[in-house]
Amino acid sequence: MNAHKLPIRRQKGVAAVEFALVLPFLLMLAVPVFDLARIVQGDMILTNLSREGANLASRSSQDPQTIMTALAMTTPPLDMATNGSMYISKIMGNGPGKSNVILEHYRWTKGAQQPSRVWTCNSWATDGSGKCSNIPSAGSAINDAMSNQLADGEVIYVVETLYRSTILFAGMNLGFGAKTPQLSGNLYAKTIF
């Protein structure tokens, strides 16, 4: 019998102890990957949602609420009705050297009502249309990403999608002074069409 080999029972015990020592480090690496994967998936869904929304808003005669509601139905596993917001803005150019004007601004009425980053509306219509009611008929000057780039009378649509994702394992204490990273769950996508 070889003196260097441990009996099979002792080998099983050593493996269990090694696994117990390595498990916290494996969790410290694996747990944040789960949240990161959920955030990446959510960001891809929002990006596709804003692209499709901008395409529909610029080519369709449907009202913005119908477009946004239809889009929200395509977002599982995201729960847009609880944690999401959408905005559709219609912007017109005034020519080089002049500010663009916002003509129409709609928010999805079923979402979490996070603020738009394109336009701040102080008064929303109460008829369920989700339309901003304090924009003058000639439009209101806006500083946006397309300032000084649109021809006089050129119209673009901007669709914003926002989502507050729940981070399951943010800042979780794993022991030994180790914590999982703090990931932001506030997702945002914007498409100009």
PDB file of C-alpha atoms in Angstrom:
ATOM      1  CA  MET A   1       0.000   0.000   0.000  1.00  0.00           C
ATOM      2  CA  ASN A   2       1.266   3.464  -0.965  1.00  0.00           C
ATOM      3  CA  ALA A   3       1.925   5.684   2.072  1.00  0.00           C
ATOM      4  CA  HIS A   4       1.267   8.926   0.174  1.00  0.00           C
ATOM      5  CA  LYS A   5      -2.348   8.184  -0.693  1.00  0.00           C
ATOM      6  CA  LEU A   6      -5.038   9.194   1.759  1.00  0.00           C
ATOM      7  CA  PRO A   7      -7.929   6.879   2.353  1.00  0.00           C
ATOM      8  CA  ILE A   8     -10.984   7.649   0.201  1.00  0.00           C
ATOM      9  CA  ARG A   9     -12.996   8.869   3.211  1.00  0.00           C
ATOM     10  CA  ARG A  10     -10.367  11.485   4.102  1.00  0.00           C
ATOM     11  CA  GLN A  11     -10.215  12.676   0.473  1.00  0.00           C
ATOM     12  CA  LYS A  12     -13.966  13.364   0.463  1.00  0.00           C
ATOM     13  CA  GLY A  13     -13.647  15.372   3.661  1.00  0.00           C
ATOM     14  CA  VAL A  14     -10.783  17.460   2.247  1.00  0.00           C
ATOM     15  CA  ALA A  15     -12.801  18.239  -0.891  1.00  0.00           C
ATOM     16  CA  ALA A  16     -15.774  19.386   1.217  1.00  0.00           C
ATOM     17  CA  VAL A  17     -13.560  21.690   3.306  1.00  0.00           C
ATOM     18  CA  GLU A  18     -11.899  23.127   0.175  1.00  0.00           C
ATOM     19  CA  PHE A  19     -15.303  23.754  -1.401  1.00  0.00           C
ATOM     20  CA  ALA A  20     -16.534  25.491   1.771  1.00  0.00           C
ATOM     21  CA  LEU A  21     -13.477  27.774   1.709  1.00  0.00           C
ATOM     22  CA  VAL A  22     -13.772  28.607  -2.012  1.00  0.00           C
ATOM     23  CA  LEU A  23     -17.583  29.056  -2.114  1.00  0.00           C
ATOM     24  CA  PRO A  24     -17.662  32.675  -0.816  1.00  0.00           C
ATOM     25  CA  PHE A  25     -15.191  33.735  -3.507  1.00  0.00           C
ATOM     26  CA  LEU A  26     -17.167  31.957  -6.211  1.00  0.00           C
ATOM     27  CA  LEU A  27     -20.333  33.719  -5.030  1.00  0.00           C
ATOM     28  CA  MET A  28     -18.524  37.061  -4.964  1.00  0.00           C
ATOM     29  CA  LEU A  29     -17.718  36.562  -8.646  1.00  0.00           C
ATOM     30  CA  ALA A  30     -20.943  34.926  -9.810  1.00  0.00           C
ATOM     31  CA  VAL A  31     -23.649  36.950  -8.057  1.00  0.00           C
ATOM     32  CA  PRO A  32     -22.831  40.338  -9.669  1.00  0.00           C
ATOM     33  CA  VAL A  33     -22.690  38.662 -13.079  1.00  0.00           C
ATOM     34  CA  PHE A  34     -26.371  37.764 -12.690  1.00  0.00           C
ATOM     35  CA  ASP A  35     -27.322  41.419 -12.090  1.00  0.00           C
ATOM     36  CA  LEU A  36     -25.028  42.611 -14.877  1.00  0.00           C
ATOM     37  CA  ALA A  37     -26.658  40.193 -17.317  1.00  0.00           C
ATOM     38  CA  ARG A  38     -30.120  41.488 -16.338  1.00  0.00           C
ATOM     39  CA  ILE A  39     -28.987  45.105 -16.840  1.00  0.00           C
ATOM     40  CA  VAL A  40     -27.473  44.363 -20.253  1.00  0.00           C
ATOM     41  CA  GLN A  41     -30.645  42.540 -21.312  1.00  0.00           C
ATOM     42  CA  GLY A  42     -32.820  45.435 -20.105  1.00  0.00           C
ATOM     43  CA  ASP A  43     -30.652  47.974 -21.920  1.00  0.00           C
ATOM     44  CA  MET A  44     -30.921  46.015 -25.170  1.00  0.00           C
ATOM     45  CA  ILE A  45     -34.710  45.800 -24.819  1.00  0.00           C
ATOM     46  CA  LEU A  46     -34.993  49.567 -24.189  1.00  0.00           C
ATOM     47  CA  THR A  47     -32.736  50.393 -27.128  1.00  0.00           C
ATOM     48  CA  ASN A  48     -34.830  48.248 -29.473  1.00  0.00           C
ATOM     49  CA  LEU A  49     -38.013  49.705 -27.977  1.00  0.00           C
ATOM     50  CA  SER A  50     -36.916  53.297 -28.639  1.00  0.00           C
ATOM     51  CA  ARG A  51     -35.820  52.418 -32.187  1.00  0.00           C
ATOM     52  CA  GLU A  52     -39.090  50.748 -33.040  1.00  0.00           C
ATOM     53  CA  GLY A  53     -41.039  53.565 -31.364  1.00  0.00           C
ATOM     54  CA  ALA A  54     -39.218  56.230 -33.392  1.00  0.00           C
ATOM     55  CA  ASN A  55     -39.827  54.267 -36.576  1.00  0.00           C
ATOM     56  CA  LEU A  56     -43.550  53.898 -35.821  1.00  0.00           C
ATOM     57  CA  ALA A  57     -43.977  57.521 -34.683  1.00  0.00           C
ATOM     58  CA  SER A  58     -42.440  58.887 -37.873  1.00  0.00           C
ATOM     59  CA  ARG A  59     -44.226  56.529 -40.292  1.00  0.00           C
ATOM     60  CA  SER A  60     -47.563  55.760 -38.663  1.00  0.00           C
ATOM     61  CA  SER A  61     -50.732  57.774 -38.256  1.00  0.00           C
ATOM     62  CA  GLN A  62     -51.563  56.020 -34.973  1.00  0.00           C
ATOM     63  CA  ASP A  63     -51.801  58.169 -31.891  1.00  0.00           C
ATOM     64  CA  PRO A  64     -48.726  58.089 -29.612  1.00  0.00           C
ATOM     65  CA  GLN A  65     -50.549  56.332 -26.725  1.00  0.00           C
ATOM     66  CA  THR A  66     -51.457  53.422 -28.984  1.00  0.00           C
ATOM     67  CA  ILE A  67     -47.862  53.170 -30.197  1.00  0.00           C
ATOM     68  CA  MET A  68     -46.395  53.279 -26.682  1.00  0.00           C
ATOM     69  CA  THR A  69     -48.889  50.775 -25.281  1.00  0.00           C
ATOM     70  CA  ALA A  70     -48.204  48.345 -28.133  1.00  0.00           C
ATOM     71  CA  LEU A  71     -44.464  48.726 -27.619  1.00  0.00           C
ATOM     72  CA  ALA A  72     -44.738  48.124 -23.864  1.00  0.00           C
ATOM     73  CA  MET A  73     -46.429  44.793 -24.530  1.00  0.00           C
ATOM     74  CA  THR A  74     -43.243  43.553 -26.247  1.00  0.00           C
ATOM     75  CA  THR A  75     -40.905  44.110 -23.310  1.00  0.00           C
ATOM     76  CA  PRO A  76     -41.067  41.033 -21.058  1.00  0.00           C
ATOM     77  CA  PRO A  77     -39.217  40.303 -18.831  1.00  0.00           C
ATOM     78  CA  LEU A  78     -39.277  44.063 -18.151  1.00  0.00           C
ATOM     79  CA  ASP A  79     -42.397  45.310 -16.376  1.00  0.00           C
ATOM     80  CA  MET A  80     -42.869  48.651 -18.137  1.00  0.00           C
ATOM     81  CA  ALA A  81     -46.234  49.348 -16.469  1.00  0.00           C
ATOM     82  CA  THR A  82     -44.593  49.325 -13.034  1.00  0.00           C
ATOM     83  CA  ASN A  83     -41.032  50.515 -13.648  1.00  0.00           C
ATOM     84  CA  GLY A  84     -40.932  52.032 -17.127  1.00  0.00           C
ATOM     85  CA  SER A  85     -41.660  55.292 -18.908  1.00  0.00           C
ATOM     86  CA  MET A  86     -41.825  56.334 -22.556  1.00  0.00           C
ATOM     87  CA  TYR A  87     -41.929  59.689 -24.305  1.00  0.00           C
ATOM     88  CA  ILE A  88     -42.475  60.657 -27.940  1.00  0.00           C
ATOM     89  CA  SER A  89     -41.437  64.175 -28.965  1.00  0.00           C
ATOM     90  CA  LYS A  90     -41.905  65.896 -32.304  1.00  0.00           C
ATOM     91  CA  ILE A  91     -39.204  68.501 -32.969  1.00  0.00           C
ATOM     92  CA  MET A  92     -38.893  70.918 -35.896  1.00  0.00           C
ATOM     93  CA  GLY A  93     -35.776  72.700 -37.101  1.00  0.00           C
ATOM     94  CA  ASN A  94     -35.621  76.451 -37.681  1.00  0.00           C
ATOM     95  CA  GLY A  95     -32.507  76.454 -39.832  1.00  0.00           C
ATOM     96  CA  PRO A  96     -28.800  76.912 -39.105  1.00  0.00           C
ATOM     97  CA  GLY A  97     -27.934  79.041 -36.100  1.00  0.00           C
ATOM     98  CA  LYS A  98     -31.455  78.898 -34.665  1.00  0.00           C
ATOM     99  CA  SER A  99     -32.836  76.731 -31.883  1.00  0.00           C
ATOM    100  CA  ASN A 100     -35.115  73.865 -32.792  1.00  0.00           C
ATOM    101  CA  VAL A 101     -38.660  73.945 -31.448  1.00  0.00           C
ATOM    102  CA  ILE A 102     -40.660  71.189 -29.833  1.00  0.00           C
ATOM    103  CA  LEU A 103     -44.071  70.859 -31.451  1.00  0.00           C
ATOM    104  CA  GLU A 104     -45.554  67.911 -29.558  1.00  0.00           C
ATOM    105  CA  HIS A 105     -44.535  65.922 -26.501  1.00  0.00           C
ATOM    106  CA  TYR A 106     -46.349  62.803 -25.268  1.00  0.00           C
ATOM    107  CA  ARG A 107     -45.771  60.557 -22.281  1.00  0.00           C
ATOM    108  CA  TRP A 108     -47.024  57.038 -21.838  1.00  0.00           C
ATOM    109  CA  THR A 109     -49.858  57.298 -19.307  1.00  0.00           C
ATOM    110  CA  LYS A 110     -49.489  53.775 -17.906  1.00  0.00           C
ATOM    111  CA  GLY A 111     -45.859  53.912 -16.798  1.00  0.00           C
ATOM    112  CA  ALA A 112     -43.903  55.005 -13.757  1.00  0.00           C
ATOM    113  CA  GLN A 113     -43.734  58.662 -14.938  1.00  0.00           C
ATOM    114  CA  GLN A 114     -40.001  59.200 -14.755  1.00  0.00           C
ATOM    115  CA  PRO A 115     -39.008  62.634 -16.120  1.00  0.00           C
ATOM    116  CA  SER A 116     -38.110  63.112 -19.785  1.00  0.00           C
ATOM    117  CA  ARG A 117     -34.567  64.239 -20.598  1.00  0.00           C
ATOM    118  CA  VAL A 118     -35.637  65.953 -23.819  1.00  0.00           C
ATOM    119  CA  TRP A 119     -38.345  68.301 -22.547  1.00  0.00           C
ATOM    120  CA  THR A 120     -39.823  69.213 -19.172  1.00  0.00           C
ATOM    121  CA  CYS A 121     -43.565  69.611 -19.377  1.00  0.00           C
ATOM    122  CA  ASN A 122     -45.365  71.421 -16.585  1.00  0.00           C
ATOM    123  CA  SER A 123     -48.919  70.616 -17.656  1.00  0.00           C
ATOM    124  CA  TRP A 124     -50.256  67.352 -19.065  1.00  0.00           C
ATOM    125  CA  ALA A 125     -53.632  66.945 -20.784  1.00  0.00           C
ATOM    126  CA  THR A 126     -56.262  65.258 -18.628  1.00  0.00           C
ATOM    127  CA  ASP A 127     -58.036  63.529 -21.525  1.00  0.00           C
ATOM    128  CA  GLY A 128     -55.803  60.418 -21.418  1.00  0.00           C
ATOM    129  CA  SER A 129     -53.794  61.425 -24.501  1.00  0.00           C
ATOM    130  CA  GLY A 130     -50.620  62.001 -22.477  1.00  0.00           C
ATOM    131  CA  LYS A 131     -49.979  65.188 -24.453  1.00  0.00           C
ATOM    132  CA  CYS A 132     -48.064  68.102 -22.988  1.00  0.00           C
ATOM    133  CA  SER A 133     -50.593  70.930 -22.973  1.00  0.00           C
ATOM    134  CA  ASN A 134     -48.334  73.925 -22.368  1.00  0.00           C
ATOM    135  CA  ILE A 135     -46.502  73.964 -25.745  1.00  0.00           C
ATOM    136  CA  PRO A 136     -47.473  77.005 -27.863  1.00  0.00           C
ATOM    137  CA  SER A 137     -48.898  76.278 -31.333  1.00  0.00           C
ATOM    138  CA  ALA A 138     -45.705  77.629 -32.968  1.00  0.00           C
ATOM    139  CA  GLY A 139     -43.595  75.390 -30.748  1.00  0.00           C
ATOM    140  CA  SER A 140     -41.220  76.157 -27.907  1.00  0.00           C
ATOM    141  CA  ALA A 141     -37.445  76.573 -28.256  1.00  0.00           C
ATOM    142  CA  ILE A 142     -35.466  73.526 -27.191  1.00  0.00           C
ATOM    143  CA  ASN A 143     -31.781  72.777 -26.815  1.00  0.00           C
ATOM    144  CA  ASP A 144     -31.238  69.206 -27.857  1.00  0.00           C
ATOM    145  CA  ALA A 145     -28.727  66.931 -29.534  1.00  0.00           C
ATOM    146  CA  MET A 146     -29.854  68.076 -32.992  1.00  0.00           C
ATOM    147  CA  SER A 147     -29.547  71.844 -32.377  1.00  0.00           C
ATOM    148  CA  ASN A 148     -28.225  73.710 -35.430  1.00  0.00           C
ATOM    149  CA  GLN A 149     -28.364  70.504 -37.496  1.00  0.00           C
ATOM    150  CA  LEU A 150     -31.907  70.586 -38.836  1.00  0.00           C
ATOM    151  CA  ALA A 151     -33.021  72.503 -41.902  1.00  0.00           C
ATOM    152  CA  ASP A 152     -35.830  75.022 -41.609  1.00  0.00           C
ATOM    153  CA  GLY A 153     -39.083  73.037 -41.330  1.00  0.00           C
ATOM    154  CA  GLU A 154     -37.360  69.618 -41.025  1.00  0.00           C
ATOM    155  CA  VAL A 155     -39.199  67.426 -38.504  1.00  0.00           C
ATOM    156  CA  ILE A 156     -37.730  64.646 -36.371  1.00  0.00           C
ATOM    157  CA  TYR A 157     -39.211  62.329 -33.774  1.00  0.00           C
ATOM    158  CA  VAL A 158     -37.416  61.539 -30.531  1.00  0.00           C
ATOM    159  CA  VAL A 159     -38.463  58.490 -28.544  1.00  0.00           C
ATOM    160  CA  GLU A 160     -37.173  58.021 -25.006  1.00  0.00           C
ATOM    161  CA  THR A 161     -37.504  54.852 -22.972  1.00  0.00           C
ATOM    162  CA  LEU A 162     -36.647  54.750 -19.276  1.00  0.00           C
ATOM    163  CA  TYR A 163     -36.661  51.855 -16.826  1.00  0.00           C
ATOM    164  CA  ARG A 164     -35.832  51.409 -13.148  1.00  0.00           C
ATOM    165  CA  SER A 165     -34.399  47.933 -12.808  1.00  0.00           C
ATOM    166  CA  THR A 166     -34.242  46.310  -9.391  1.00  0.00           C
ATOM    167  CA  ILE A 167     -30.688  45.322  -8.524  1.00  0.00           C
ATOM    168  CA  LEU A 168     -30.955  42.135  -6.520  1.00  0.00           C
ATOM    169  CA  PHE A 169     -27.435  41.873  -5.165  1.00  0.00           C
ATOM    170  CA  ALA A 170     -26.165  45.478  -5.000  1.00  0.00           C
ATOM    171  CA  GLY A 171     -23.751  46.079  -2.147  1.00  0.00           C
ATOM    172  CA  MET A 172     -24.413  42.656  -0.644  1.00  0.00           C
ATOM    173  CA  ASN A 173     -21.958  41.853   2.136  1.00  0.00           C
ATOM    174  CA  LEU A 174     -20.230  38.582   1.346  1.00  0.00           C
ATOM    175  CA  GLY A 175     -18.114  38.523   4.483  1.00  0.00           C
ATOM    176  CA  PHE A 176     -14.367  39.020   4.838  1.00  0.00           C
ATOM    177  CA  GLY A 177     -14.945  42.726   4.063  1.00  0.00           C
ATOM    178  CA  ALA A 178     -16.064  41.916   0.499  1.00  0.00           C
ATOM    179  CA  LYS A 179     -19.214  43.402  -1.072  1.00  0.00           C
ATOM    180  CA  THR A 180     -20.804  42.978  -4.473  1.00  0.00           C
ATOM    181  CA  PRO A 181     -20.462  46.039  -6.743  1.00  0.00           C
ATOM    182  CA  GLN A 182     -23.066  48.818  -6.813  1.00  0.00           C
ATOM    183  CA  LEU A 183     -24.677  48.685 -10.250  1.00  0.00           C
ATOM    184  CA  SER A 184     -27.118  51.350 -11.411  1.00  0.00           C
ATOM    185  CA  GLY A 185     -30.555  50.087 -12.309  1.00  0.00           C
ATOM    186  CA  ASN A 186     -31.655  53.320 -14.023  1.00  0.00           C
ATOM    187  CA  LEU A 187     -31.707  52.498 -17.732  1.00  0.00           C
ATOM    188  CA  TYR A 188     -32.272  54.992 -20.535  1.00  0.00           C
ATOM    189  CA  ALA A 189     -32.423  54.846 -24.332  1.00  0.00           C
ATOM    190  CA  LYS A 190     -33.173  57.561 -26.883  1.00  0.00           C
ATOM    191  CA  THR A 191     -33.635  57.314 -30.645  1.00  0.00           C
ATOM    192  CA  ILE A 192     -33.922  60.233 -33.058  1.00  0.00           C
ATOM    193  CA  PHE A 193     -35.663  59.443 -36.317  1.00  0.00           C
TER     194      PHE A 193
END
